[in-house]
Amino acid sequence: MKILSLLLALSFSATAFAADEHLVVPLWPNGAPGSEARKDEPEKLTPTGGVTNVHNPTLTVYLPPKDKATGAAVIIIPGGAHRFHTIASEGYNVGQWLAEHGIAGFVLKSRLARDDANPPGTPQPYTIEGHSLPDAQRALRLVRNRATEWGVNPDALGLMGFSAGGEVIALAAMRAEGGKADAPDPIDRLSARPDFQALIYPGGSAKIQPVKCAPPAFL
């Protein structure tokens, strides 16, 4: 038991360090819609080093050196079966690798439809389409809002997701939203359409409806 506790403490320390050395930006400073009352509730670490109990979604920022920056940017959503985020190997490590190769990386810690922080069967307050998807859309808008500050081309912003994160990205691409011109928050006036996507072994629990496209003009 003592060994397990020590391993958990070391895992938590490594995860915290990976996040603390980079800028962490909340998607909504006053709390995500529907989660305002829980935004200060601490996140929790699973026995495998995943992060769960997320109520205040954030982006961890990995910017490339200015002399290497290409202007391209990727928002990364880790996997974890919608129960936790495999935050180091499918998040922070990817963001760091992208930054080292001239691409800005933004690791999204979104709200989860399931939760390893509570006993199995505990009712969860979130859903994939009602909360994880809006978090991804807000992340796209937020990066575009701060594109000049972060040296990002707002027309070269994509999404990369692993497993459960891949499902969320597929939804974001298939249900891309334009800006909301009358939104009181200026961030929401920007587009939530990704310019490209990378689905890494995506899961299949979300029901993704096909999009009806018009036939090519030459037919």
PDB file of C-alpha atoms in Angstrom:
ATOM      1  CA  MET A   1       0.000   0.000   0.000  1.00  0.00           C
ATOM      2  CA  LYS A   2       2.866   2.385   0.850  1.00  0.00           C
ATOM      3  CA  ILE A   3       4.536   1.610  -2.488  1.00  0.00           C
ATOM      4  CA  LEU A   4       1.303   2.354  -4.378  1.00  0.00           C
ATOM      5  CA  SER A   5       0.893   5.638  -2.506  1.00  0.00           C
ATOM      6  CA  LEU A   6       4.475   6.606  -3.339  1.00  0.00           C
ATOM      7  CA  LEU A   7       3.988   5.802  -7.028  1.00  0.00           C
ATOM      8  CA  LEU A   8       0.789   7.860  -7.116  1.00  0.00           C
ATOM      9  CA  ALA A   9       2.549  10.789  -5.472  1.00  0.00           C
ATOM     10  CA  LEU A  10       5.418  10.608  -7.959  1.00  0.00           C
ATOM     11  CA  SER A  11       2.993  10.356 -10.883  1.00  0.00           C
ATOM     12  CA  PHE A  12       1.034  13.352  -9.638  1.00  0.00           C
ATOM     13  CA  SER A  13       4.217  15.377  -9.180  1.00  0.00           C
ATOM     14  CA  ALA A  14       5.368  14.603 -12.716  1.00  0.00           C
ATOM     15  CA  THR A  15       1.967  15.507 -14.168  1.00  0.00           C
ATOM     16  CA  ALA A  16       1.736  18.725 -12.177  1.00  0.00           C
ATOM     17  CA  PHE A  17       5.241  19.766 -13.220  1.00  0.00           C
ATOM     18  CA  ALA A  18       4.451  19.145 -16.885  1.00  0.00           C
ATOM     19  CA  ALA A  19       1.471  21.492 -16.635  1.00  0.00           C
ATOM     20  CA  ASP A  20       2.946  24.088 -14.270  1.00  0.00           C
ATOM     21  CA  GLU A  21       5.904  24.945 -16.475  1.00  0.00           C
ATOM     22  CA  HIS A  22       3.548  26.077 -19.237  1.00  0.00           C
ATOM     23  CA  LEU A  23       0.727  28.601 -19.367  1.00  0.00           C
ATOM     24  CA  VAL A  24      -2.650  27.081 -18.427  1.00  0.00           C
ATOM     25  CA  VAL A  25      -5.669  29.023 -19.674  1.00  0.00           C
ATOM     26  CA  PRO A  26      -9.286  28.352 -18.588  1.00  0.00           C
ATOM     27  CA  LEU A  27     -11.705  28.175 -21.495  1.00  0.00           C
ATOM     28  CA  TRP A  28     -14.184  30.242 -19.514  1.00  0.00           C
ATOM     29  CA  PRO A  29     -12.586  32.434 -16.776  1.00  0.00           C
ATOM     30  CA  ASN A  30     -15.845  32.522 -14.798  1.00  0.00           C
ATOM     31  CA  GLY A  31     -16.537  28.823 -15.215  1.00  0.00           C
ATOM     32  CA  ALA A  32     -17.846  26.645 -18.027  1.00  0.00           C
ATOM     33  CA  PRO A  33     -21.578  26.989 -18.718  1.00  0.00           C
ATOM     34  CA  GLY A  34     -23.353  24.626 -16.356  1.00  0.00           C
ATOM     35  CA  SER A  35     -20.247  24.051 -14.235  1.00  0.00           C
ATOM     36  CA  GLU A  36     -19.715  27.473 -12.669  1.00  0.00           C
ATOM     37  CA  ALA A  37     -20.461  26.225  -9.148  1.00  0.00           C
ATOM     38  CA  ARG A  38     -17.820  23.472  -9.441  1.00  0.00           C
ATOM     39  CA  LYS A  39     -15.032  25.337 -11.281  1.00  0.00           C
ATOM     40  CA  ASP A  40     -12.804  25.441  -8.184  1.00  0.00           C
ATOM     41  CA  GLU A  41     -13.312  21.765  -7.340  1.00  0.00           C
ATOM     42  CA  PRO A  42      -9.908  20.010  -7.514  1.00  0.00           C
ATOM     43  CA  GLU A  43      -9.145  17.565 -10.259  1.00  0.00           C
ATOM     44  CA  LYS A  44      -8.183  14.036  -9.275  1.00  0.00           C
ATOM     45  CA  LEU A  45      -5.558  11.548 -10.405  1.00  0.00           C
ATOM     46  CA  THR A  46      -6.438   7.962 -11.318  1.00  0.00           C
ATOM     47  CA  PRO A  47      -4.198   5.016 -10.305  1.00  0.00           C
ATOM     48  CA  THR A  48      -2.804   4.995 -13.883  1.00  0.00           C
ATOM     49  CA  GLY A  49      -1.882   8.696 -13.838  1.00  0.00           C
ATOM     50  CA  GLY A  50      -4.920   9.976 -15.712  1.00  0.00           C
ATOM     51  CA  VAL A  51      -6.702  13.191 -14.764  1.00  0.00           C
ATOM     52  CA  THR A  52     -10.419  13.134 -13.970  1.00  0.00           C
ATOM     53  CA  ASN A  53     -13.061  15.173 -12.114  1.00  0.00           C
ATOM     54  CA  VAL A  54     -12.626  18.055 -14.588  1.00  0.00           C
ATOM     55  CA  HIS A  55     -15.110  20.894 -14.092  1.00  0.00           C
ATOM     56  CA  ASN A  56     -13.050  23.858 -15.275  1.00  0.00           C
ATOM     57  CA  PRO A  57     -11.764  22.947 -18.779  1.00  0.00           C
ATOM     58  CA  THR A  58      -8.392  24.394 -19.686  1.00  0.00           C
ATOM     59  CA  LEU A  59      -5.754  24.660 -22.409  1.00  0.00           C
ATOM     60  CA  THR A  60      -2.090  24.071 -21.587  1.00  0.00           C
ATOM     61  CA  VAL A  61      -0.006  26.099 -24.041  1.00  0.00           C
ATOM     62  CA  TYR A  62       3.147  24.843 -25.794  1.00  0.00           C
ATOM     63  CA  LEU A  63       4.610  27.508 -28.079  1.00  0.00           C
ATOM     64  CA  PRO A  64       7.563  26.914 -30.414  1.00  0.00           C
ATOM     65  CA  PRO A  65      10.598  29.195 -30.435  1.00  0.00           C
ATOM     66  CA  LYS A  66       9.884  32.208 -32.632  1.00  0.00           C
ATOM     67  CA  ASP A  67      12.659  31.307 -35.051  1.00  0.00           C
ATOM     68  CA  LYS A  68      11.062  27.880 -35.618  1.00  0.00           C
ATOM     69  CA  ALA A  69       7.372  28.838 -35.554  1.00  0.00           C
ATOM     70  CA  THR A  70       5.435  27.903 -38.695  1.00  0.00           C
ATOM     71  CA  GLY A  71       2.176  29.535 -37.601  1.00  0.00           C
ATOM     72  CA  ALA A  72       0.397  26.176 -37.579  1.00  0.00           C
ATOM     73  CA  ALA A  73      -1.320  25.087 -34.370  1.00  0.00           C
ATOM     74  CA  VAL A  74      -2.937  21.926 -33.030  1.00  0.00           C
ATOM     75  CA  ILE A  75      -5.379  21.452 -30.151  1.00  0.00           C
ATOM     76  CA  ILE A  76      -4.767  18.028 -28.591  1.00  0.00           C
ATOM     77  CA  ILE A  77      -7.439  16.016 -26.791  1.00  0.00           C
ATOM     78  CA  PRO A  78      -6.069  12.975 -24.893  1.00  0.00           C
ATOM     79  CA  GLY A  79      -7.888   9.678 -24.718  1.00  0.00           C
ATOM     80  CA  GLY A  80      -9.172   7.851 -21.650  1.00  0.00           C
ATOM     81  CA  ALA A  81     -12.551   6.261 -22.496  1.00  0.00           C
ATOM     82  CA  HIS A  82     -14.312   9.534 -21.571  1.00  0.00           C
ATOM     83  CA  ARG A  83     -13.486   8.663 -17.930  1.00  0.00           C
ATOM     84  CA  PHE A  84     -10.103  10.390 -17.582  1.00  0.00           C
ATOM     85  CA  HIS A  85      -7.462  12.141 -19.679  1.00  0.00           C
ATOM     86  CA  THR A  86      -4.239  10.240 -20.400  1.00  0.00           C
ATOM     87  CA  ILE A  87      -2.686  13.612 -19.926  1.00  0.00           C
ATOM     88  CA  ALA A  88       1.073  12.958 -20.137  1.00  0.00           C
ATOM     89  CA  SER A  89       1.627  10.526 -23.026  1.00  0.00           C
ATOM     90  CA  GLU A  90      -1.319  11.715 -25.137  1.00  0.00           C
ATOM     91  CA  GLY A  91      -1.261  15.345 -24.071  1.00  0.00           C
ATOM     92  CA  TYR A  92       1.769  17.121 -22.622  1.00  0.00           C
ATOM     93  CA  ASN A  93       4.322  14.986 -24.468  1.00  0.00           C
ATOM     94  CA  VAL A  94       2.564  15.615 -27.776  1.00  0.00           C
ATOM     95  CA  GLY A  95       2.338  19.346 -27.142  1.00  0.00           C
ATOM     96  CA  GLN A  96       6.050  19.492 -26.343  1.00  0.00           C
ATOM     97  CA  TRP A  97       6.961  17.506 -29.481  1.00  0.00           C
ATOM     98  CA  LEU A  98       4.876  19.778 -31.698  1.00  0.00           C
ATOM     99  CA  ALA A  99       6.425  22.909 -30.206  1.00  0.00           C
ATOM    100  CA  GLU A 100       9.919  21.529 -30.799  1.00  0.00           C
ATOM    101  CA  HIS A 101       8.978  21.097 -34.467  1.00  0.00           C
ATOM    102  CA  GLY A 102       7.610  24.593 -34.982  1.00  0.00           C
ATOM    103  CA  ILE A 103       3.918  23.900 -34.333  1.00  0.00           C
ATOM    104  CA  ALA A 104       2.025  25.444 -31.435  1.00  0.00           C
ATOM    105  CA  GLY A 105       0.386  22.783 -29.267  1.00  0.00           C
ATOM    106  CA  PHE A 106      -2.587  23.304 -26.951  1.00  0.00           C
ATOM    107  CA  VAL A 107      -3.547  20.421 -24.652  1.00  0.00           C
ATOM    108  CA  LEU A 108      -7.268  20.463 -23.902  1.00  0.00           C
ATOM    109  CA  LYS A 109      -8.468  19.172 -20.558  1.00  0.00           C
ATOM    110  CA  SER A 110     -12.206  18.944 -21.255  1.00  0.00           C
ATOM    111  CA  ARG A 111     -15.138  17.842 -19.148  1.00  0.00           C
ATOM    112  CA  LEU A 112     -15.726  14.087 -19.206  1.00  0.00           C
ATOM    113  CA  ALA A 113     -18.901  12.102 -19.772  1.00  0.00           C
ATOM    114  CA  ARG A 114     -17.735   9.433 -17.320  1.00  0.00           C
ATOM    115  CA  ASP A 115     -15.683   9.784 -14.170  1.00  0.00           C
ATOM    116  CA  ASP A 116     -13.104   7.520 -12.533  1.00  0.00           C
ATOM    117  CA  ALA A 117     -13.039   9.745  -9.457  1.00  0.00           C
ATOM    118  CA  ASN A 118     -16.308   8.252  -8.187  1.00  0.00           C
ATOM    119  CA  PRO A 119     -17.576   4.673  -7.735  1.00  0.00           C
ATOM    120  CA  PRO A 120     -18.806   2.869 -10.893  1.00  0.00           C
ATOM    121  CA  GLY A 121     -22.426   3.628 -11.648  1.00  0.00           C
ATOM    122  CA  THR A 122     -22.341   7.102 -10.113  1.00  0.00           C
ATOM    123  CA  PRO A 123     -24.522   9.423 -12.244  1.00  0.00           C
ATOM    124  CA  GLN A 124     -22.391  11.917 -14.155  1.00  0.00           C
ATOM    125  CA  PRO A 125     -23.353  15.538 -14.871  1.00  0.00           C
ATOM    126  CA  TYR A 126     -21.778  15.650 -18.348  1.00  0.00           C
ATOM    127  CA  THR A 127     -22.248  14.142 -21.810  1.00  0.00           C
ATOM    128  CA  ILE A 128     -19.990  13.877 -24.859  1.00  0.00           C
ATOM    129  CA  GLU A 129     -22.169  16.008 -27.115  1.00  0.00           C
ATOM    130  CA  GLY A 130     -23.431  18.385 -24.441  1.00  0.00           C
ATOM    131  CA  HIS A 131     -20.114  19.210 -22.735  1.00  0.00           C
ATOM    132  CA  SER A 132     -16.987  17.595 -24.262  1.00  0.00           C
ATOM    133  CA  LEU A 133     -17.902  18.833 -27.753  1.00  0.00           C
ATOM    134  CA  PRO A 134     -18.665  22.434 -26.656  1.00  0.00           C
ATOM    135  CA  ASP A 135     -15.332  22.452 -24.796  1.00  0.00           C
ATOM    136  CA  ALA A 136     -13.498  21.546 -28.026  1.00  0.00           C
ATOM    137  CA  GLN A 137     -15.425  24.207 -29.946  1.00  0.00           C
ATOM    138  CA  ARG A 138     -14.633  26.827 -27.329  1.00  0.00           C
ATOM    139  CA  ALA A 139     -10.945  25.851 -27.477  1.00  0.00           C
ATOM    140  CA  LEU A 140     -10.867  26.531 -31.223  1.00  0.00           C
ATOM    141  CA  ARG A 141     -12.470  29.926 -30.710  1.00  0.00           C
ATOM    142  CA  LEU A 142     -10.148  30.805 -27.830  1.00  0.00           C
ATOM    143  CA  VAL A 143      -6.974  30.031 -29.790  1.00  0.00           C
ATOM    144  CA  ARG A 144      -8.243  32.097 -32.719  1.00  0.00           C
ATOM    145  CA  ASN A 145      -9.045  34.934 -30.330  1.00  0.00           C
ATOM    146  CA  ARG A 146      -5.436  34.963 -29.071  1.00  0.00           C
ATOM    147  CA  ALA A 147      -3.780  34.000 -32.365  1.00  0.00           C
ATOM    148  CA  THR A 148      -1.745  37.195 -32.678  1.00  0.00           C
ATOM    149  CA  GLU A 149      -0.506  36.943 -29.092  1.00  0.00           C
ATOM    150  CA  TRP A 150       0.554  33.317 -29.563  1.00  0.00           C
ATOM    151  CA  GLY A 151       1.952  33.678 -33.097  1.00  0.00           C
ATOM    152  CA  VAL A 152      -0.684  31.392 -34.604  1.00  0.00           C
ATOM    153  CA  ASN A 153      -2.253  31.526 -38.061  1.00  0.00           C
ATOM    154  CA  PRO A 154      -6.007  31.330 -37.311  1.00  0.00           C
ATOM    155  CA  ASP A 155      -6.516  29.614 -40.681  1.00  0.00           C
ATOM    156  CA  ALA A 156      -4.029  26.844 -39.879  1.00  0.00           C
ATOM    157  CA  LEU A 157      -5.593  25.550 -36.660  1.00  0.00           C
ATOM    158  CA  GLY A 158      -6.453  21.875 -36.355  1.00  0.00           C
ATOM    159  CA  LEU A 159      -7.469  19.206 -33.874  1.00  0.00           C
ATOM    160  CA  MET A 160      -5.710  15.985 -32.859  1.00  0.00           C
ATOM    161  CA  GLY A 161      -7.406  13.421 -30.665  1.00  0.00           C
ATOM    162  CA  PHE A 162      -6.553  10.022 -29.229  1.00  0.00           C
ATOM    163  CA  SER A 163      -9.195   7.339 -28.646  1.00  0.00           C
ATOM    164  CA  ALA A 164     -12.066   9.111 -26.837  1.00  0.00           C
ATOM    165  CA  GLY A 165     -10.497  12.431 -27.804  1.00  0.00           C
ATOM    166  CA  GLY A 166     -10.697  11.306 -31.429  1.00  0.00           C
ATOM    167  CA  GLU A 167     -14.454  10.894 -31.058  1.00  0.00           C
ATOM    168  CA  VAL A 168     -14.795  14.436 -29.773  1.00  0.00           C
ATOM    169  CA  ILE A 169     -12.713  15.729 -32.694  1.00  0.00           C
ATOM    170  CA  ALA A 170     -14.816  13.837 -35.224  1.00  0.00           C
ATOM    171  CA  LEU A 171     -17.912  15.479 -33.764  1.00  0.00           C
ATOM    172  CA  ALA A 172     -16.260  18.909 -33.862  1.00  0.00           C
ATOM    173  CA  ALA A 173     -15.365  18.427 -37.538  1.00  0.00           C
ATOM    174  CA  MET A 174     -18.726  16.994 -38.600  1.00  0.00           C
ATOM    175  CA  ARG A 175     -20.694  19.638 -36.702  1.00  0.00           C
ATOM    176  CA  ALA A 176     -18.423  22.598 -37.270  1.00  0.00           C
ATOM    177  CA  GLU A 177     -19.904  25.894 -36.129  1.00  0.00           C
ATOM    178  CA  GLY A 178     -19.296  29.343 -37.528  1.00  0.00           C
ATOM    179  CA  GLY A 179     -19.010  32.391 -35.350  1.00  0.00           C
ATOM    180  CA  LYS A 180     -22.056  33.699 -33.526  1.00  0.00           C
ATOM    181  CA  ALA A 181     -22.219  37.313 -34.649  1.00  0.00           C
ATOM    182  CA  ASP A 182     -24.555  38.421 -31.854  1.00  0.00           C
ATOM    183  CA  ALA A 183     -22.755  36.591 -29.017  1.00  0.00           C
ATOM    184  CA  PRO A 184     -22.053  38.814 -25.985  1.00  0.00           C
ATOM    185  CA  ASP A 185     -18.671  37.107 -25.532  1.00  0.00           C
ATOM    186  CA  PRO A 186     -16.351  38.185 -28.388  1.00  0.00           C
ATOM    187  CA  ILE A 187     -14.646  34.780 -28.315  1.00  0.00           C
ATOM    188  CA  ASP A 188     -17.916  33.118 -29.328  1.00  0.00           C
ATOM    189  CA  ARG A 189     -18.103  35.353 -32.415  1.00  0.00           C
ATOM    190  CA  LEU A 190     -15.202  33.420 -33.948  1.00  0.00           C
ATOM    191  CA  SER A 191     -15.386  30.202 -35.935  1.00  0.00           C
ATOM    192  CA  ALA A 192     -15.219  26.790 -34.283  1.00  0.00           C
ATOM    193  CA  ARG A 193     -14.406  25.041 -37.560  1.00  0.00           C
ATOM    194  CA  PRO A 194     -11.089  23.124 -37.526  1.00  0.00           C
ATOM    195  CA  ASP A 195      -8.890  23.558 -40.591  1.00  0.00           C
ATOM    196  CA  PHE A 196      -7.678  19.949 -40.335  1.00  0.00           C
ATOM    197  CA  GLN A 197      -8.056  16.989 -38.024  1.00  0.00           C
ATOM    198  CA  ALA A 198      -6.037  13.949 -36.923  1.00  0.00           C
ATOM    199  CA  LEU A 199      -7.967  11.059 -35.380  1.00  0.00           C
ATOM    200  CA  ILE A 200      -5.576   8.661 -33.607  1.00  0.00           C
ATOM    201  CA  TYR A 201      -7.228   5.248 -32.985  1.00  0.00           C
ATOM    202  CA  PRO A 202     -10.594   7.005 -32.350  1.00  0.00           C
ATOM    203  CA  GLY A 203     -13.245   5.268 -30.280  1.00  0.00           C
ATOM    204  CA  GLY A 204     -16.818   4.666 -31.329  1.00  0.00           C
ATOM    205  CA  SER A 205     -19.152   5.288 -28.404  1.00  0.00           C
ATOM    206  CA  ALA A 206     -20.425   8.660 -29.667  1.00  0.00           C
ATOM    207  CA  LYS A 207     -23.176   8.546 -32.279  1.00  0.00           C
ATOM    208  CA  ILE A 208     -21.832  10.678 -35.103  1.00  0.00           C
ATOM    209  CA  GLN A 209     -24.501  11.525 -37.649  1.00  0.00           C
ATOM    210  CA  PRO A 210     -23.348  11.769 -41.274  1.00  0.00           C
ATOM    211  CA  VAL A 211     -23.432  15.154 -42.962  1.00  0.00           C
ATOM    212  CA  LYS A 212     -25.483  15.524 -46.163  1.00  0.00           C
ATOM    213  CA  CYS A 213     -23.351  17.232 -48.794  1.00  0.00           C
ATOM    214  CA  ALA A 214     -24.523  18.765 -52.075  1.00  0.00           C
ATOM    215  CA  PRO A 215     -23.284  16.917 -55.204  1.00  0.00           C
ATOM    216  CA  PRO A 216     -20.399  18.471 -57.144  1.00  0.00           C
ATOM    217  CA  ALA A 217     -21.446  21.200 -59.597  1.00  0.00           C
ATOM    218  CA  PHE A 218     -20.261  19.208 -62.624  1.00  0.00           C
ATOM    219  CA  LEU A 219     -22.686  16.313 -62.021  1.00  0.00           C
TER     220      LEU A 219
END
